[in-house]
mmCIF file of C-alpha atoms in Angstrom:
data_model
loop_
_atom_site.group_PDB
_atom_site.id
_atom_site.type_symbol
_atom_site.label_atom_id
_atom_site.label_comp_id
_atom_site.label_asym_id
_atom_site.label_seq_id
_atom_site.Cartn_x
_atom_site.Cartn_y
_atom_site.Cartn_z
ATOM 1 C CA SER A 1 7.819 -19.880 -23.738
ATOM 2 C CA LYS A 2 9.529 -23.049 -23.274
ATOM 3 C CA GLN A 3 12.497 -21.639 -25.143
ATOM 4 C CA GLY A 4 12.894 -18.736 -22.591
ATOM 5 C CA ARG A 5 11.976 -16.250 -25.264
ATOM 6 C CA LYS A 6 10.518 -12.654 -24.249
ATOM 7 C CA PHE A 7 7.525 -11.502 -26.184
ATOM 8 C CA LYS A 8 6.324 -7.778 -26.178
ATOM 9 C CA ASP A 9 2.721 -8.350 -28.224
ATOM 10 C CA ILE A 10 -0.880 -7.747 -26.736
ATOM 11 C CA HIS A 11 -3.658 -9.713 -27.792
ATOM 12 C CA ARG A 12 -7.536 -9.646 -26.283
ATOM 13 C CA LEU A 13 -10.259 -12.051 -26.294
ATOM 14 C CA ASP A 14 -13.538 -10.891 -26.543
ATOM 15 C CA LEU A 15 -15.600 -13.340 -24.226
ATOM 16 C CA THR A 16 -18.779 -11.762 -25.304
ATOM 17 C CA ALA A 17 -18.633 -13.330 -28.797
ATOM 18 C CA ALA A 18 -20.670 -16.399 -29.904
ATOM 19 C CA VAL A 19 -17.367 -17.674 -30.900
ATOM 20 C CA PRO A 20 -14.740 -15.915 -28.520
ATOM 21 C CA THR A 21 -11.559 -15.445 -30.884
ATOM 22 C CA TRP A 22 -7.723 -13.896 -30.077
ATOM 23 C CA GLU A 23 -6.739 -10.971 -31.942
ATOM 24 C CA GLU A 24 -3.783 -9.175 -31.516
ATOM 25 C CA VAL A 25 -3.712 -5.794 -30.505
ATOM 26 C CA LYS A 26 -1.174 -3.272 -32.500
ATOM 27 C CA PRO A 27 -0.522 -0.305 -30.532
ATOM 28 C CA ASP A 28 -0.468 3.137 -32.715
ATOM 29 C CA GLU A 29 2.272 4.247 -30.498
ATOM 30 C CA GLY A 30 5.205 3.096 -28.466
ATOM 31 C CA GLU A 31 6.385 -0.103 -27.624
ATOM 32 C CA LEU A 32 6.589 -2.523 -25.073
ATOM 33 C CA ILE A 33 10.010 -4.038 -23.650
ATOM 34 C CA PRO A 34 10.017 -7.875 -24.216
ATOM 35 C CA ILE A 35 9.249 -9.589 -20.571
ATOM 36 C CA ALA A 36 8.129 -13.143 -18.595
ATOM 37 C CA TYR A 37 7.264 -13.607 -15.531
ATOM 38 C CA HIS A 38 5.461 -10.302 -15.043
ATOM 39 C CA GLN A 39 2.054 -8.948 -13.405
ATOM 40 C CA GLY A 40 -0.249 -6.650 -14.808
ATOM 41 C CA ALA A 41 -3.056 -4.395 -12.850
ATOM 42 C CA LEU A 42 -6.037 -2.374 -14.806
ATOM 43 C CA ILE A 43 -6.533 0.943 -13.165
ATOM 44 C CA ASP A 44 -9.161 2.900 -15.007
ATOM 45 C CA ASP A 45 -8.422 2.446 -18.354
ATOM 46 C CA VAL A 46 -4.406 1.628 -18.363
ATOM 47 C CA TYR A 47 -3.284 -1.699 -17.816
ATOM 48 C CA TYR A 48 0.356 -1.437 -15.531
ATOM 49 C CA ILE A 49 2.816 -4.094 -16.836
ATOM 50 C CA ILE A 50 4.951 -4.438 -13.274
ATOM 51 C CA GLY A 51 8.450 -5.976 -13.238
ATOM 52 C CA GLY A 52 9.498 -9.454 -14.990
ATOM 53 C CA GLU A 53 12.194 -10.987 -16.660
ATOM 54 C CA THR A 54 14.097 -9.280 -19.377
ATOM 55 C CA LYS A 55 15.598 -11.102 -22.449
ATOM 56 C CA GLU A 56 18.987 -10.279 -20.895
ATOM 57 C CA MET A 57 17.727 -12.829 -18.421
ATOM 58 C CA ARG A 58 17.822 -10.352 -15.850
ATOM 59 C CA PRO A 59 15.206 -8.987 -13.004
ATOM 60 C CA THR A 60 13.568 -5.739 -13.913
ATOM 61 C CA ASN A 61 11.416 -3.230 -11.788
ATOM 62 C CA LEU A 62 10.329 -1.372 -14.625
ATOM 63 C CA ILE A 63 6.362 -0.693 -14.923
ATOM 64 C CA GLN A 64 5.356 -0.006 -18.163
ATOM 65 C CA LYS A 65 2.229 1.509 -19.304
ATOM 66 C CA PHE A 66 -0.594 0.377 -21.969
ATOM 67 C CA ASP A 67 -3.423 2.865 -22.782
ATOM 68 C CA ILE A 68 -6.278 1.110 -23.673
ATOM 69 C CA LEU A 69 -8.570 3.724 -24.710
ATOM 70 C CA GLU A 70 -5.677 5.899 -26.638
ATOM 71 C CA ASN A 71 -4.356 2.478 -28.072
ATOM 72 C CA ARG A 72 -0.790 3.470 -27.441
ATOM 73 C CA ILE A 73 2.173 2.801 -25.287
ATOM 74 C CA LEU A 74 2.948 5.565 -22.830
ATOM 75 C CA GLN A 75 5.988 6.151 -21.067
ATOM 76 C CA PRO A 76 7.468 3.894 -18.593
ATOM 77 C CA TYR A 77 8.263 4.295 -15.493
ATOM 78 C CA GLU A 78 11.564 2.804 -13.223
ATOM 79 C CA PRO A 79 11.784 3.439 -9.971
ATOM 80 C CA PRO A 80 15.019 3.421 -8.065
ATOM 81 C CA ILE A 81 16.645 0.520 -7.192
ATOM 82 C CA PRO A 82 17.550 0.246 -3.308
ATOM 83 C CA PRO A 83 21.085 0.381 -3.131
ATOM 84 C CA SER A 84 21.014 -2.970 -1.318
ATOM 85 C CA MET A 85 19.698 -4.587 -4.430
ATOM 86 C CA GLN A 86 22.246 -2.885 -6.494
ATOM 87 C CA ILE A 87 24.831 -5.919 -8.521
ATOM 88 C CA LYS A 88 27.652 -4.163 -9.205
ATOM 89 C CA ASN A 89 29.987 -5.195 -12.461
ATOM 90 C CA ASN A 90 33.134 -6.538 -11.865
ATOM 91 C CA LYS A 91 35.772 -8.227 -13.825
ATOM 92 C CA GLU A 92 36.558 -11.888 -13.954
ATOM 93 C CA ASN A 93 37.759 -14.080 -11.081
ATOM 94 C CA GLU A 94 37.510 -11.039 -9.018
ATOM 95 C CA LYS A 95 35.678 -10.756 -5.923
ATOM 96 C CA PRO A 96 32.854 -8.865 -6.009
ATOM 97 C CA GLU A 97 32.894 -5.359 -3.724
ATOM 98 C CA GLU A 98 31.871 -5.308 -0.264
ATOM 99 C CA GLU A 99 28.418 -3.610 1.037
ATOM 100 C CA ASN A 100 28.785 -0.229 2.150
ATOM 101 C CA ALA A 101 27.168 1.082 4.851
ATOM 102 C CA ASP A 102 25.128 3.414 2.705
ATOM 103 C CA GLN A 103 23.870 0.329 1.401
ATOM 104 C CA ASN A 104 21.101 -0.043 4.042
ATOM 105 C CA GLU A 105 19.956 3.406 3.272
ATOM 106 C CA GLU A 106 16.555 4.054 2.062
ATOM 107 C CA ILE A 107 15.988 5.318 -1.040
ATOM 108 C CA GLU A 108 12.669 7.309 -1.290
ATOM 109 C CA ASN A 109 10.090 5.723 -3.800
ATOM 110 C CA SER A 110 12.726 2.055 -4.508
ATOM 111 C CA LEU A 111 11.406 -0.475 -5.626
ATOM 112 C CA PRO A 112 13.561 -3.822 -6.753
ATOM 113 C CA PRO A 113 13.898 -5.259 -10.222
ATOM 114 C CA VAL A 114 12.007 -8.632 -9.117
ATOM 115 C CA TYR A 115 10.099 -11.240 -11.366
ATOM 116 C CA SER A 116 7.912 -14.440 -10.328
ATOM 117 C CA HIS A 117 6.018 -12.259 -8.042
ATOM 118 C CA SER A 118 2.135 -11.777 -7.029
ATOM 119 C CA ILE A 119 0.031 -8.229 -6.875
ATOM 120 C CA VAL A 120 -3.064 -7.645 -5.626
ATOM 121 C CA LEU A 121 -5.046 -4.607 -6.286
ATOM 122 C CA TYR A 122 -6.580 -2.187 -3.468
ATOM 123 C CA GLN A 123 -8.125 1.170 -4.079
ATOM 124 C CA LYS A 124 -6.155 2.140 -7.140
ATOM 125 C CA GLY A 125 -2.861 0.852 -5.339
ATOM 126 C CA VAL A 126 -0.693 -2.127 -5.792
ATOM 127 C CA TYR A 127 0.408 -4.713 -3.263
ATOM 128 C CA LEU A 128 3.474 -6.409 -4.736
ATOM 129 C CA TYR A 129 5.022 -9.511 -2.591
ATOM 130 C CA GLY A 130 7.376 -12.090 -3.125
ATOM 131 C CA GLY A 131 9.025 -12.680 -6.393
ATOM 132 C CA THR A 132 12.893 -13.023 -7.154
ATOM 133 C CA THR A 133 15.023 -10.091 -7.060
ATOM 134 C CA PRO A 134 19.123 -9.882 -7.781
ATOM 135 C CA LYS A 135 19.747 -10.819 -3.924
ATOM 136 C CA GLY A 136 17.354 -13.390 -3.858
ATOM 137 C CA LEU A 137 13.663 -14.184 -2.905
ATOM 138 C CA ASN A 138 12.223 -11.386 -1.852
ATOM 139 C CA ARG A 139 10.416 -10.969 1.900
ATOM 140 C CA ASP A 140 8.751 -8.065 1.729
ATOM 141 C CA VAL A 141 5.275 -6.478 0.829
ATOM 142 C CA TYR A 142 5.692 -3.201 -1.482
ATOM 143 C CA PHE A 143 2.797 -0.567 -1.988
ATOM 144 C CA LEU A 144 2.969 1.270 -5.533
ATOM 145 C CA GLY A 145 0.670 4.201 -5.675
ATOM 146 C CA ILE A 146 -0.806 5.126 -8.935
ATOM 147 C CA TYR A 147 -2.779 8.151 -8.871
ATOM 148 C CA GLY A 148 -2.983 8.698 -12.829
ATOM 149 C CA LYS A 149 -1.241 7.558 -15.849
ATOM 150 C CA ASP A 150 0.995 10.512 -16.164
ATOM 151 C CA GLU A 151 2.027 10.722 -12.588
ATOM 152 C CA GLU A 152 4.672 8.930 -10.953
ATOM 153 C CA VAL A 153 4.564 5.696 -8.814
ATOM 154 C CA GLN A 154 4.904 5.989 -5.407
ATOM 155 C CA VAL A 155 6.634 3.331 -3.962
ATOM 156 C CA LYS A 156 6.982 2.390 -0.271
ATOM 157 C CA ASN A 157 8.213 -1.297 1.420
ATOM 158 C CA LEU A 158 5.479 -1.614 4.098
ATOM 159 C CA THR A 159 6.754 -4.596 6.014
ATOM 160 C CA LYS A 160 10.754 -3.860 6.081
ATOM 161 C CA GLU A 161 10.690 -3.309 10.061
ATOM 162 C CA LEU A 162 8.841 -6.531 10.525
ATOM 163 C CA ASP A 163 10.695 -9.581 12.294
ATOM 164 C CA ASP A 164 11.431 -12.217 10.040
ATOM 165 C CA LYS A 165 9.603 -14.834 12.455
ATOM 166 C CA SER A 166 6.243 -13.410 11.981
ATOM 167 C CA MET A 167 6.433 -13.461 8.397
ATOM 168 C CA PRO A 168 5.869 -16.097 5.806
ATOM 169 C CA LYS A 169 9.078 -17.592 4.059
ATOM 170 C CA PRO A 170 10.076 -15.787 1.200
ATOM 171 C CA ARG A 171 8.551 -17.228 -2.069
ATOM 172 C CA LYS A 172 8.451 -17.120 -5.584
ATOM 173 C CA ASN A 173 5.421 -18.421 -8.162
ATOM 174 C CA HIS A 174 2.881 -18.038 -5.515
ATOM 175 C CA SER A 175 -0.548 -17.116 -5.485
ATOM 176 C CA SER A 176 -2.166 -14.157 -3.754
ATOM 177 C CA ILE A 177 -5.920 -12.464 -3.814
ATOM 178 C CA ILE A 178 -7.590 -9.518 -2.330
ATOM 179 C CA ARG A 179 -10.669 -10.289 0.071
ATOM 180 C CA GLY A 180 -11.216 -6.796 2.097
ATOM 181 C CA ASN A 181 -8.149 -5.211 3.282
ATOM 182 C CA ARG A 182 -6.694 -8.651 3.697
ATOM 183 C CA MET A 183 -4.151 -10.063 0.819
ATOM 184 C CA TYR A 184 -3.958 -13.884 1.181
ATOM 185 C CA ILE A 185 -0.867 -15.842 -0.015
ATOM 186 C CA TYR A 186 -0.467 -19.736 -0.825
ATOM 187 C CA GLY A 187 2.172 -21.920 -1.949
ATOM 188 C CA GLY A 188 5.049 -21.422 -4.625
ATOM 189 C CA TYR A 189 9.095 -22.092 -4.394
ATOM 190 C CA GLY A 190 10.692 -21.375 -1.247
ATOM 191 C CA GLU A 191 14.853 -21.361 -0.431
ATOM 192 C CA GLY A 192 16.187 -24.200 -2.302
ATOM 193 C CA ASP A 193 13.437 -24.308 -4.617
ATOM 194 C CA LYS A 194 11.465 -26.025 -1.800
ATOM 195 C CA THR A 195 7.614 -26.160 -3.035
ATOM 196 C CA LEU A 196 5.495 -24.564 -0.056
ATOM 197 C CA GLY A 197 1.734 -25.080 0.760
ATOM 198 C CA ASP A 198 1.233 -22.795 3.667
ATOM 199 C CA ILE A 199 -1.483 -19.669 3.661
ATOM 200 C CA TRP A 200 -1.103 -16.613 5.493
ATOM 201 C CA TYR A 201 -2.652 -13.329 4.873
ATOM 202 C CA TYR A 202 -1.033 -9.829 5.374
ATOM 203 C CA SER A 203 -3.595 -7.142 6.831
ATOM 204 C CA ILE A 204 -2.935 -4.200 5.129
ATOM 205 C CA LYS A 205 -4.919 -2.271 7.868
ATOM 206 C CA THR A 206 -2.386 -3.358 10.513
ATOM 207 C CA ASN A 207 0.646 -4.308 8.545
ATOM 208 C CA GLU A 208 0.898 -7.648 10.001
ATOM 209 C CA PHE A 209 1.028 -11.289 8.684
ATOM 210 C CA THR A 210 -1.129 -13.791 9.833
ATOM 211 C CA LYS A 211 -0.760 -17.467 9.115
ATOM 212 C CA ILE A 212 -3.898 -19.221 8.904
ATOM 213 C CA PRO A 213 -4.046 -22.615 10.929
ATOM 214 C CA ILE A 214 -5.556 -25.542 8.863
ATOM 215 C CA LYS A 215 -7.818 -28.245 10.238
ATOM 216 C CA GLU A 216 -6.835 -31.228 8.821
ATOM 217 C CA GLU A 217 -9.949 -33.708 9.735
ATOM 218 C CA ASP A 218 -8.644 -35.798 6.462
ATOM 219 C CA PRO A 219 -4.866 -35.460 5.675
ATOM 220 C CA ASN A 220 -5.994 -37.007 1.808
ATOM 221 C CA SER A 221 -8.032 -33.394 1.082
ATOM 222 C CA TYR A 222 -5.360 -30.965 2.112
ATOM 223 C CA PRO A 223 -3.656 -30.036 -1.346
ATOM 224 C CA LYS A 224 0.178 -31.041 -1.581
ATOM 225 C CA PRO A 225 2.619 -27.771 -1.607
ATOM 226 C CA ARG A 226 2.465 -26.860 -5.275
ATOM 227 C CA ASN A 227 4.109 -23.739 -7.229
ATOM 228 C CA SER A 228 2.495 -21.468 -9.674
ATOM 229 C CA PRO A 229 -1.021 -22.112 -8.352
ATOM 230 C CA GLY A 230 -4.534 -20.751 -9.642
ATOM 231 C CA MET A 231 -6.538 -19.621 -6.504
ATOM 232 C CA PHE A 232 -9.892 -17.486 -6.205
ATOM 233 C CA LYS A 233 -12.549 -16.713 -3.789
ATOM 234 C CA TYR A 234 -15.966 -17.435 -3.889
ATOM 235 C CA GLU A 235 -18.447 -15.554 -1.606
ATOM 236 C CA ARG A 236 -22.069 -16.193 -1.303
ATOM 237 C CA ASN A 237 -25.160 -17.599 0.915
ATOM 238 C CA LEU A 238 -23.779 -19.350 3.501
ATOM 239 C CA TYR A 239 -20.300 -19.310 2.490
ATOM 240 C CA LYS A 240 -18.239 -16.754 4.311
ATOM 241 C CA LEU A 241 -15.267 -17.155 2.177
ATOM 242 C CA LEU A 242 -13.682 -20.314 0.293
ATOM 243 C CA LEU A 243 -10.142 -20.303 -1.638
ATOM 244 C CA TRP A 244 -10.468 -22.750 -4.615
ATOM 245 C CA ILE A 245 -7.100 -23.767 -5.497
#
């Protein structure tokens, strides 16, 4: 909210009703942790709430789960945090501890705390890109394998070995959609809160980023760079792919 409050309530809207009305859903069991700037994905009958900012104004990598059919909050899953994303508490006026060499070591299934990211759903897997972490903006794509509501989520950083020059600028408050095995990324805030207007796609098949060249026949028709854009795809008849922003 504008007051910086974080919410944990769930609401549903029946779009099949003649006059749709909001209704608060009260789970029979469990309680969510209040967060904001998160993302959600529905897999089977479970709604997964991924990441977000806590009421302490910190990013989290917590994966919360709401079972719609059973109307209950399931035990959340908290992946390990990569060593490079761990911030140690230091006393006031004391310099932060220097990073150790082992901070670059990989921890299996680790996911950085993140908010203002984007996700797409592809074959029961979630692909997460961008967002704000404890160490700044995220540049990588993470795969979250969700194979059952009671199973441990499998996490993998897919792009950690890619050259920065072959990737989009790190960003937050952007939009993503999926088409085939490509994750399209548009806009958002970059470093220094610079508003971005470029379009890229990440190929799940080849693990590569490609920037889409835009033909600017009329400069006035090209959208201005923007953050938190809405975007969807439309495919029908002669239209191969249209991105609506």
